[in-house]
Structure formats: C-alpha cells, structure tokens
Coordinates of C-alpha atoms in Angstrom, one line a residue:
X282 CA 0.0 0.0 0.0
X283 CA 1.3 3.1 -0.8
X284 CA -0.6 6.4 0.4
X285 CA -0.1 9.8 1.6
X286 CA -0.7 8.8 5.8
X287 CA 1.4 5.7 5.1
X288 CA -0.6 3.9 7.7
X289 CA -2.7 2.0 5.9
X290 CA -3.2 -1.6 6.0
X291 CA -4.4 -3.8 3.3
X292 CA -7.1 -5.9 5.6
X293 CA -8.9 -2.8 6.0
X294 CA -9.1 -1.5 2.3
X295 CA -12.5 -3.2 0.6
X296 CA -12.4 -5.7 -2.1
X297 CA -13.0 -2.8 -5.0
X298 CA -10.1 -1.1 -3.3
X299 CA -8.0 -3.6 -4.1
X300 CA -8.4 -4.7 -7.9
X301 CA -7.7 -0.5 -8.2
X302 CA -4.7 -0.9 -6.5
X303 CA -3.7 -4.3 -8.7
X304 CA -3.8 -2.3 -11.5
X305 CA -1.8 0.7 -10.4
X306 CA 1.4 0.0 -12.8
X307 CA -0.5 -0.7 -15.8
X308 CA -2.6 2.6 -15.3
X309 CA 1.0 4.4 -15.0
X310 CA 2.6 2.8 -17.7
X311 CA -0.8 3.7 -19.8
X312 CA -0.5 7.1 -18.4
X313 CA 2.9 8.0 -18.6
X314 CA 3.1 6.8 -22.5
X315 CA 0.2 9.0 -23.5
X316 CA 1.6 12.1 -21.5
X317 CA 4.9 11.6 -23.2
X318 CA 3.4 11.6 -27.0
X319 CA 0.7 14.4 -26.1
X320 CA 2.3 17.1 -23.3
X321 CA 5.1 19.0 -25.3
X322 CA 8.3 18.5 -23.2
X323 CA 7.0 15.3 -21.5
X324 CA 9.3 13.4 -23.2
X325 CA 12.4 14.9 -22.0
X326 CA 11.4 14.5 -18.6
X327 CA 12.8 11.6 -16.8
X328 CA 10.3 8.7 -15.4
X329 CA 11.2 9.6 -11.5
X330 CA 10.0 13.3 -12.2
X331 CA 7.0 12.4 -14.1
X332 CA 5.2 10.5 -11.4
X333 CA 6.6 12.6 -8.7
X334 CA 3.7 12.2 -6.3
X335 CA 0.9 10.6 -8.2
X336 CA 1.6 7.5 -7.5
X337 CA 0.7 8.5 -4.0
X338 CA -2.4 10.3 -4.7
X339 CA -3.4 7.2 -6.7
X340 CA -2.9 5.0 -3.4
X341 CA -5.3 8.1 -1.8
X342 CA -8.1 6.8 -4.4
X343 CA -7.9 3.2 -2.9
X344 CA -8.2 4.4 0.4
X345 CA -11.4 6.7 -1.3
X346 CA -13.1 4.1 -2.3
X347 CA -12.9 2.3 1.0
X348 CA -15.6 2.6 3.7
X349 CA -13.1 1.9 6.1
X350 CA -10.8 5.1 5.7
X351 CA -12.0 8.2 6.6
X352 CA -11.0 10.1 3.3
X353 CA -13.5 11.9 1.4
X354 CA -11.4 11.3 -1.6
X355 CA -8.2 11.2 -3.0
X356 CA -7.3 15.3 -2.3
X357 CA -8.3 15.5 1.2
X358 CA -6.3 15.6 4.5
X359 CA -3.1 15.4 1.6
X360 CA -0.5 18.2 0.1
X361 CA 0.3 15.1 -2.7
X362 CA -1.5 17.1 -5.1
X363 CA 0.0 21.0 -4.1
X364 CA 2.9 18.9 -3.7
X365 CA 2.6 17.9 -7.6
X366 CA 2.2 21.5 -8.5
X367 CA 5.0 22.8 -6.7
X368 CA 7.1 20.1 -9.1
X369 CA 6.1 21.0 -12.3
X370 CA 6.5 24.4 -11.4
X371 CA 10.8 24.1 -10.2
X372 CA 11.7 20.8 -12.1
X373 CA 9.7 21.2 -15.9
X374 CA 8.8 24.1 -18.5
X375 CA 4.8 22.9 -18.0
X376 CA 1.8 25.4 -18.2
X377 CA -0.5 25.7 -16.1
X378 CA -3.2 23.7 -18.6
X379 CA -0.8 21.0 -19.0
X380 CA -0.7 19.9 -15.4
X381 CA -4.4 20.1 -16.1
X382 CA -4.4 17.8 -19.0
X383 CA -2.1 15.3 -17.1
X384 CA -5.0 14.7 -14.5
X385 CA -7.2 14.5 -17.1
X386 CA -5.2 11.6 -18.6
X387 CA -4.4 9.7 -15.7
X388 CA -8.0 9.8 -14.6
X389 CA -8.5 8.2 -18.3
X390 CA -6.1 6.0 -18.5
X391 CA -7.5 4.8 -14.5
X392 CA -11.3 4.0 -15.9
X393 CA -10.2 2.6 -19.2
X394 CA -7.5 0.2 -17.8
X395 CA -10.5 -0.8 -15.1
X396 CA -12.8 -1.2 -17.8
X397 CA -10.3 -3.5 -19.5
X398 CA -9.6 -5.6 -16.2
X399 CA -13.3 -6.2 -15.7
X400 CA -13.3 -3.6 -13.2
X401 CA -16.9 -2.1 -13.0
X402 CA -17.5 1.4 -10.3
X403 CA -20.5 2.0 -8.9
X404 CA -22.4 5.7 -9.5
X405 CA -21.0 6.4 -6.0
X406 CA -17.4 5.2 -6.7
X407 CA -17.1 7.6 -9.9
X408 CA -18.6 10.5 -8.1
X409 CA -15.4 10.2 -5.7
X410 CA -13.5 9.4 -8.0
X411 CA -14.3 12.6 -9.9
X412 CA -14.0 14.7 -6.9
X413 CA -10.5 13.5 -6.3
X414 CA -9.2 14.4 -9.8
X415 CA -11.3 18.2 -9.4
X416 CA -9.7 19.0 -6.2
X417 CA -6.5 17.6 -7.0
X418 CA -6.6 20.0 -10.3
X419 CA -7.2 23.1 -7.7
X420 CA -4.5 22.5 -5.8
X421 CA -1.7 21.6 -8.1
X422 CA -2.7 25.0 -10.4
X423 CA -3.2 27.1 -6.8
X424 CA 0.7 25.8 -6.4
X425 CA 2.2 26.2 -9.7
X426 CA 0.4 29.8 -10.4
X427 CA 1.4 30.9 -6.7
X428 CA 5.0 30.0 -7.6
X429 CA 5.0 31.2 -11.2
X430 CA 3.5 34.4 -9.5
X431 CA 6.5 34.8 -6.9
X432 CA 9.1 34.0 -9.8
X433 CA 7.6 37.0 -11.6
X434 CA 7.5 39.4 -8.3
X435 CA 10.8 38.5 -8.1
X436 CA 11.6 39.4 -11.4
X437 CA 9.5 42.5 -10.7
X438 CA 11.6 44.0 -7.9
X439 CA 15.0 43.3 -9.3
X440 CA 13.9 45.4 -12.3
X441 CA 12.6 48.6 -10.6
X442 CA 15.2 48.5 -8.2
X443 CA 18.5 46.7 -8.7
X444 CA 18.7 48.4 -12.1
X445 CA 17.9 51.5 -11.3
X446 CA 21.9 52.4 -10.3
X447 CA 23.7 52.2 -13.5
X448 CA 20.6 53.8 -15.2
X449 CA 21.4 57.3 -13.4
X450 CA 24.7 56.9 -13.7
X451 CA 24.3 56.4 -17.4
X452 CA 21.8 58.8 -17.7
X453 CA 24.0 61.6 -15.3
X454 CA 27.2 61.1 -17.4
X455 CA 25.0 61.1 -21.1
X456 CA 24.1 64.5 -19.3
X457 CA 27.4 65.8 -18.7
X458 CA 28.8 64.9 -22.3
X459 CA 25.8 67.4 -23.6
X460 CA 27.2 69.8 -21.5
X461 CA 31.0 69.2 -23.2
X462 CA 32.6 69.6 -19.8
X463 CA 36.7 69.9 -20.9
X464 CA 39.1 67.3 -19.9
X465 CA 36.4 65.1 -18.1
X466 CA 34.6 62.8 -21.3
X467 CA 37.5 59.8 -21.2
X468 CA 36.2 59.3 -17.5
X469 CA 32.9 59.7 -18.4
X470 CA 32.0 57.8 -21.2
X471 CA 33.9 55.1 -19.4
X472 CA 31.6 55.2 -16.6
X473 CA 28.9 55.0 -19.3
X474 CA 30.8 51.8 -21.0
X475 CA 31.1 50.5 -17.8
X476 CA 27.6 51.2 -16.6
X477 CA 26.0 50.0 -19.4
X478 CA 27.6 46.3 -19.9
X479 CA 26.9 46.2 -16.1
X480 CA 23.0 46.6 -16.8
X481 CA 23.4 44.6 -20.2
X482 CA 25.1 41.6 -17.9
X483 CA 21.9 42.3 -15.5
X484 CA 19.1 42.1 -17.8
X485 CA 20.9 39.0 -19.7
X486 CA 20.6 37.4 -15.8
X487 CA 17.1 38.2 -15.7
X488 CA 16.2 36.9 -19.5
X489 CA 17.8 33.8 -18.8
X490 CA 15.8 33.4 -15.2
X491 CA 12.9 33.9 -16.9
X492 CA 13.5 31.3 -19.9
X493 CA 14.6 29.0 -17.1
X494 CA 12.6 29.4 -14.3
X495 CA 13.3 26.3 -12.6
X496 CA 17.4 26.8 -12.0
X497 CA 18.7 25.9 -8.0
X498 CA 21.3 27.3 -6.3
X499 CA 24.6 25.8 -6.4
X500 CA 24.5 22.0 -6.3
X501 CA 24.7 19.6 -3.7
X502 CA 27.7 17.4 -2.9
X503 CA 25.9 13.6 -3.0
X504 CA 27.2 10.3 -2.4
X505 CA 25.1 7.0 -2.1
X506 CA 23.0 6.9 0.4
X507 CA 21.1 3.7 2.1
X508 CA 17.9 5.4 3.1
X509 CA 16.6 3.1 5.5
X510 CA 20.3 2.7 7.5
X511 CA 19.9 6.8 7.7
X512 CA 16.3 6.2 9.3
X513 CA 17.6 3.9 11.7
X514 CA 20.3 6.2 13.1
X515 CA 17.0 8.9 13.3
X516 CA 15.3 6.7 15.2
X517 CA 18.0 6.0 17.7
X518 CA 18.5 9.8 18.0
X519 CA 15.0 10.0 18.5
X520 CA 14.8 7.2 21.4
X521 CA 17.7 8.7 23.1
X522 CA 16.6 12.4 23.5
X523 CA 12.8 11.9 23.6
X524 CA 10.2 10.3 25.4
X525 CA 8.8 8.9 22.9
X526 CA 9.3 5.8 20.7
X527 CA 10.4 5.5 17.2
X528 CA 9.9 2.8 15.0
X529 CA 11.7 2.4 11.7
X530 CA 10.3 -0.2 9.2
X531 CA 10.8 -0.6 5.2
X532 CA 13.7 -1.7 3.0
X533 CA 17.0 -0.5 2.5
X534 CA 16.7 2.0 -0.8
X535 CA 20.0 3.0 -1.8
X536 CA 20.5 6.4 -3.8
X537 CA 22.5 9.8 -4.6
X538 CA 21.5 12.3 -1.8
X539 CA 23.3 14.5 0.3
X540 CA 23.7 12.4 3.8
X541 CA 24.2 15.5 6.0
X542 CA 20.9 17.3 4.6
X543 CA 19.1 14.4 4.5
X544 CA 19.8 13.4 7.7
X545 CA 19.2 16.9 9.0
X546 CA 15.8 16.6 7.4
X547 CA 14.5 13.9 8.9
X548 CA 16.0 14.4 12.3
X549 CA 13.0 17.6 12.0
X550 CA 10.2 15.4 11.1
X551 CA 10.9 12.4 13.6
X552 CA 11.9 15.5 16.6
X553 CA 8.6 17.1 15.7
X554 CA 6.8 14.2 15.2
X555 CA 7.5 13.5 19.1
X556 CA 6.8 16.9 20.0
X557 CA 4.1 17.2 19.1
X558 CA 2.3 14.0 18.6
X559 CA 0.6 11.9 21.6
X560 CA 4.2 11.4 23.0
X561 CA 4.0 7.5 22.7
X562 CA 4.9 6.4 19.2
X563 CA 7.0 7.7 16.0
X564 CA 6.8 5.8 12.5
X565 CA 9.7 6.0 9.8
X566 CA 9.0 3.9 7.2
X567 CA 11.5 3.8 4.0
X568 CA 9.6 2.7 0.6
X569 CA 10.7 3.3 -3.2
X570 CA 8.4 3.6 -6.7
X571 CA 9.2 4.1 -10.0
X572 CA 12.6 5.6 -9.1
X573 CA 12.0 7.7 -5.9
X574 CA 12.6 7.1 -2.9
X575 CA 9.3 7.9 -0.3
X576 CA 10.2 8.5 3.4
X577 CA 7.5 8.9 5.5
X578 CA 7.3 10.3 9.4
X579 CA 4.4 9.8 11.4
X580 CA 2.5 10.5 14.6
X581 CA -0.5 10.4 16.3
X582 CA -2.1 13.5 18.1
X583 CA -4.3 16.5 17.2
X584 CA -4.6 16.8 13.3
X585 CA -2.9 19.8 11.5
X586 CA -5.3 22.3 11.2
X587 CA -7.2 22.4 7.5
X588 CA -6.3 26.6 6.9
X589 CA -2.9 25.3 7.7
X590 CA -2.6 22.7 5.2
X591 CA -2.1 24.7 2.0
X592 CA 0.6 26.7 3.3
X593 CA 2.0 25.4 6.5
X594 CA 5.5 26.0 4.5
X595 CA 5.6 29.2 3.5
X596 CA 3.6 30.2 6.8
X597 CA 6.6 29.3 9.1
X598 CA 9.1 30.6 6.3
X599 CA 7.5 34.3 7.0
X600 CA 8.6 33.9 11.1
X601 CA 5.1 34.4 12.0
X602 CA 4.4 33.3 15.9
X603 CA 1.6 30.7 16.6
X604 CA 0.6 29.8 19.8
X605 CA -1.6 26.6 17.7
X606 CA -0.2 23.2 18.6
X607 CA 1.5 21.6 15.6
X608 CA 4.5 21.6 13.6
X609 CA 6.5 24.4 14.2
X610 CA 10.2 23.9 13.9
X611 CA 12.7 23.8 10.9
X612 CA 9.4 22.6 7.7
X613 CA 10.8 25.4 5.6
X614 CA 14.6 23.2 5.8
X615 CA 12.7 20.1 4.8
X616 CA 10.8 21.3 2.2
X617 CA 14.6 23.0 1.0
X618 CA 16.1 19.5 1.2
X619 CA 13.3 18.0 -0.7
X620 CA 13.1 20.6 -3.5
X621 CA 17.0 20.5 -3.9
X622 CA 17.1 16.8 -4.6
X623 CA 14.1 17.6 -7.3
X624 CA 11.5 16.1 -4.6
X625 CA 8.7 17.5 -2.0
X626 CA 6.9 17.0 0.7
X627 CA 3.8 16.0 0.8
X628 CA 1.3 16.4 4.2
X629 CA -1.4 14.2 5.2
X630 CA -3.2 14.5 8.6
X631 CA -6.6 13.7 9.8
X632 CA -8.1 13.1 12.9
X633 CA -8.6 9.0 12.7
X634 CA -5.1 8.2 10.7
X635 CA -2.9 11.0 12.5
X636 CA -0.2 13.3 10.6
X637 CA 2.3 11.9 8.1
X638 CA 5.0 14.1 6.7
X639 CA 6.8 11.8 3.5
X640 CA 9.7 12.9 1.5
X641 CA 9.2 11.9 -1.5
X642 CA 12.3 12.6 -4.1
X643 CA 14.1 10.8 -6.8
X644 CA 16.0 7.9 -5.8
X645 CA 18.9 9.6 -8.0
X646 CA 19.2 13.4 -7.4
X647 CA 22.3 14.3 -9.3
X648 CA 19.9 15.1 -12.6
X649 CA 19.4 17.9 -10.2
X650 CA 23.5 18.5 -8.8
X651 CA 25.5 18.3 -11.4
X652 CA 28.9 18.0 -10.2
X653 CA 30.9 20.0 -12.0

C-alpha cells in the first residue's frame, strides 16, 4: 500500500479497493506513455519526475473508495496534489493547462485500464473518483500559479530596483557629455561603458531566469545513500533524547543524496513528530516507486489544522508566531532539502489516521547537482 498517511493496511481496504490498486502499474505505464506523445516537453522528462507524487495520490483513491478510511477522496487531509504542483512548477517548462491535462489523462487511463480488467465502479465510486481528480486539479494549479507568481514578483523587484543604479549613472554622465565639460569625457563615457555592460550583464541574468525558471542554487555534494540505514540512526536519535518511541520499518533503498541534509531533514520530522504527537509512538518507514525514494514520518495527536494545510510551509518561512499546537520547527529546511534533490513534501493529517510528513524525491538526485 502506498498512500499519503502511510498507515494504511491492506485488511482494512475493501475488495474494490484492491483490484484498483492491482492495476496501479498498468494505469501508469498507460499514463505516462500517452503524456509523453501528447504534453510538449513530456518526453524529456525523466520517469522519476514524471510520477513525482501521483503515485501516491493514486494509493489516496484506494483508500477513497474504502468505507473503512475516513478520506473523502483522493485530495483530502493530503498536500500530494500542491505537492505535484509545486514540481512541475521548479523541475519542468509545464503550463499551467498541462498539469491540467495530465490529471485529465491519468483519470483516463485509470477507468479505461478498469474497464479492460473487468473492473466495474459504482455511480458512487465515480462520483469520488471525480472529486479526487477536481480537487486535486485546484490544488496543483493554486501551487504552480502561486509559484509562477512569486518567480515574476521577483523578477519584478529586481527590475525597478537593482537596475535603477547604473541607469542614473548612465543617464547623469549622457548629461554631462551634452554639456561638453573639458578634460572630463575619457572618465565619463567610461563610466557609461562601464555602466552599461553592467545593466546589459543584469538584464541578460534576468532573460535567462525567466527562460529557465526552474534553476537551483549551487549543487549539492551527494554520495550513495542507504535510506533506511539513515532512518535507523534517526530513530535511535529520536529514542535517546525523547520520550517517545520510534519505529523504523521498510527496505533499504540506496540512492545519490546529500547524507548530512538528509539526515538533518529527517532528524526535524521524527523530533517534531515527538513533540508534538501523543508522545508514545514515532513511525519511519523507507519505501521506493518508480525511481524515488518515499520516506515517510508519522505521529498520532491532534490533526494539523485544515487553513494550515495549503501553506504550513511558506507560513513558518515568513517567522510568523503561533501559539496553535502543531508543527513548528525547521518545515521550511525540509521542504529546501526536498526541492533541492528535485522532490517535495507532501502532508497528510486527519483526525482517525494521525499526521504523516513523507519525502518523496528521486532515488537519483544528481539530474538535479550536477557535479561540476
């Protein structure tokens, strides 16, 4: 089973739940050829990247579909889809109606692979299954525009201010040549040459941030990493400077990361996930799809709150005080970590499965730290 809370149990899931999750490859491999010949740019896009986290809002449809789980469908109580969003936006040169048509596909390829395999859904079973896809489609655009949007502020402010400098000086010293001032033009129209292939340089910066908005800072230095021995050495820091216990479960997924961020990362989630959970039990559990690597934390306590959700990243990342119990400490460093390895983090937390935090990144990041 994979899902976004990571706690769920295949006796609990219903028999219907359980012929969509049989066929969860072949819907992929349906999916993922008809995005490649019909999304310009798909096809450059390596397999890791593509899924990113759908394979995890497809285990959310399972759980949907269940009586059992209390999930009104596949978008609720999960970030998988704003998670999504956020991808496309760093890692690809997607529009926003692309990410659109990408839902629309899988959600195709989903009831035409079931319809192959015998698979029949009830009136009530489509209805969540449409809901899932409609939400999920909200939150990945919200994402992707918000981010698109900041890129452009960004761009915004550098303009109107960073360049504003060498204008005046060019615009001072074109002044001053009018005015034929003896024995000062060499130094001027220097100042002019200068200025000038200074702003050129700048506005060349800009051009290419905005033909590539997805570029990172300066790479990471990786090395192979075994994710599940870096869990365990968590969870033993975790059960000797907390009450609580940790558990670690999973298999040993070896990859390129960098070990002293990714360490650092999770040390956050599991340290949090005692804070502030019910003070009894911590879960790591190490799993790996289609090339990534999915680490998930979680606790049991009271459920992140919903108008948190959306932007329980960027809320902390503005320093804004809370007295709200919840995560508080060091999210904006994991969702860094994540983004640097060409990954997120995707949020689940509801009252009857508890809050799961997963890292969920390619199993190799140097496609995203190029060593030089």
């Amino acid at each position: 089973m994979l899902s976004t809370n990571q706690q769920s149990s295949s006796s609990k899931l219903s028999e219907q739940s359980r012929k969509v999750l049989a066929i969860r490859d072949e819907v992929f491999a349906e999916w993922e050829k008809r995005v490649r010949s019909l999304i310009p740019g798909a096809d450059e896009v390596s397999h890791p990247v593509l899924l990113d986290t759908l394979p995890l809002f497809y285990g959310n449809i399972a759980e949907a579909l269940s009586p059992g789980f209390d999930r009104e469908n596949a978008a609720a109580d999960s970030s998988a889809a704003t998670g999504h969003g956020s991808e496309r936006a760093r890692t690809t040169e997607y529009k926003a109606v692309e990410i659109v048509y990408e839902y629309q596909l899988l959600r195709d390829a989903l009831l035409e692979v079931a319809h192959a395999r015998g698979i029949r859904f009830s009136d009530e079973e489509l209805r969540i299954i449409g809901s899932s896809f409609d939400q999920a489609i909200r939150d990945a655009i919200e994402e992707f525009t918000a981010l698109q949007r900041a890129f452009r502020q960004r761009v915004a402010a550098s303009l109107t201010h960073d360049m504003r400098s060498p204008l005046s000086v060019i615009i001072s010293g074109a002044e001053l040549l009018l005015a034929a001032h003896p024995g000062k033009s060499d130094k001027i129209v220097r100042k002019i040459l200068d200025n000038g292939l200074r702003l050129e340089r700048m506005f060349q910066e800009q051009l290419d941030a905005l033909s590539q908005p997805t570029a990172q800072a300066a790479p990471l230095a990786l090395a192979q990493v075994d994710a599940l021995a870096l869990a365990v050495k968590v969870g033993e820091h975790v059960n000797d400077t907390t009450p609580a216990h940790c558990e670690v479960s999973g298999e040993a997924v070896v990859g390129w990361w960098n070990e002293s961020a990714m360490r650092r990362a999770l040390e956050n989630l599991a340290l949090n996930a005692a804070k502030y959970g019910d003070g009894k039990q911590v879960s790591l559990n190490v799993a790996q799809t289609h090339g990534r690597v999915i680490i998930s934390v979680h606790n049991f306590g009271n459920p992140i709150p919903d108008e948190r959700r959306k932007d329980i990243f960027e809320y902390l990342n503005r320093g804004e005080e809370s007295d709200k119990t919840g995560w508080g400490i060091g999210l904006p460093f994991v969702q860094e970590v994540a983004k640097r390895h060409g990954g997120t983090v995707v949020l689940d937390s509801s009252e009857q499965a508890g809050t799961t935090f997963t890292l969920d990144i390619p199993i190799d990041g140097r496609e995203f730290n190029p060593q030089g």
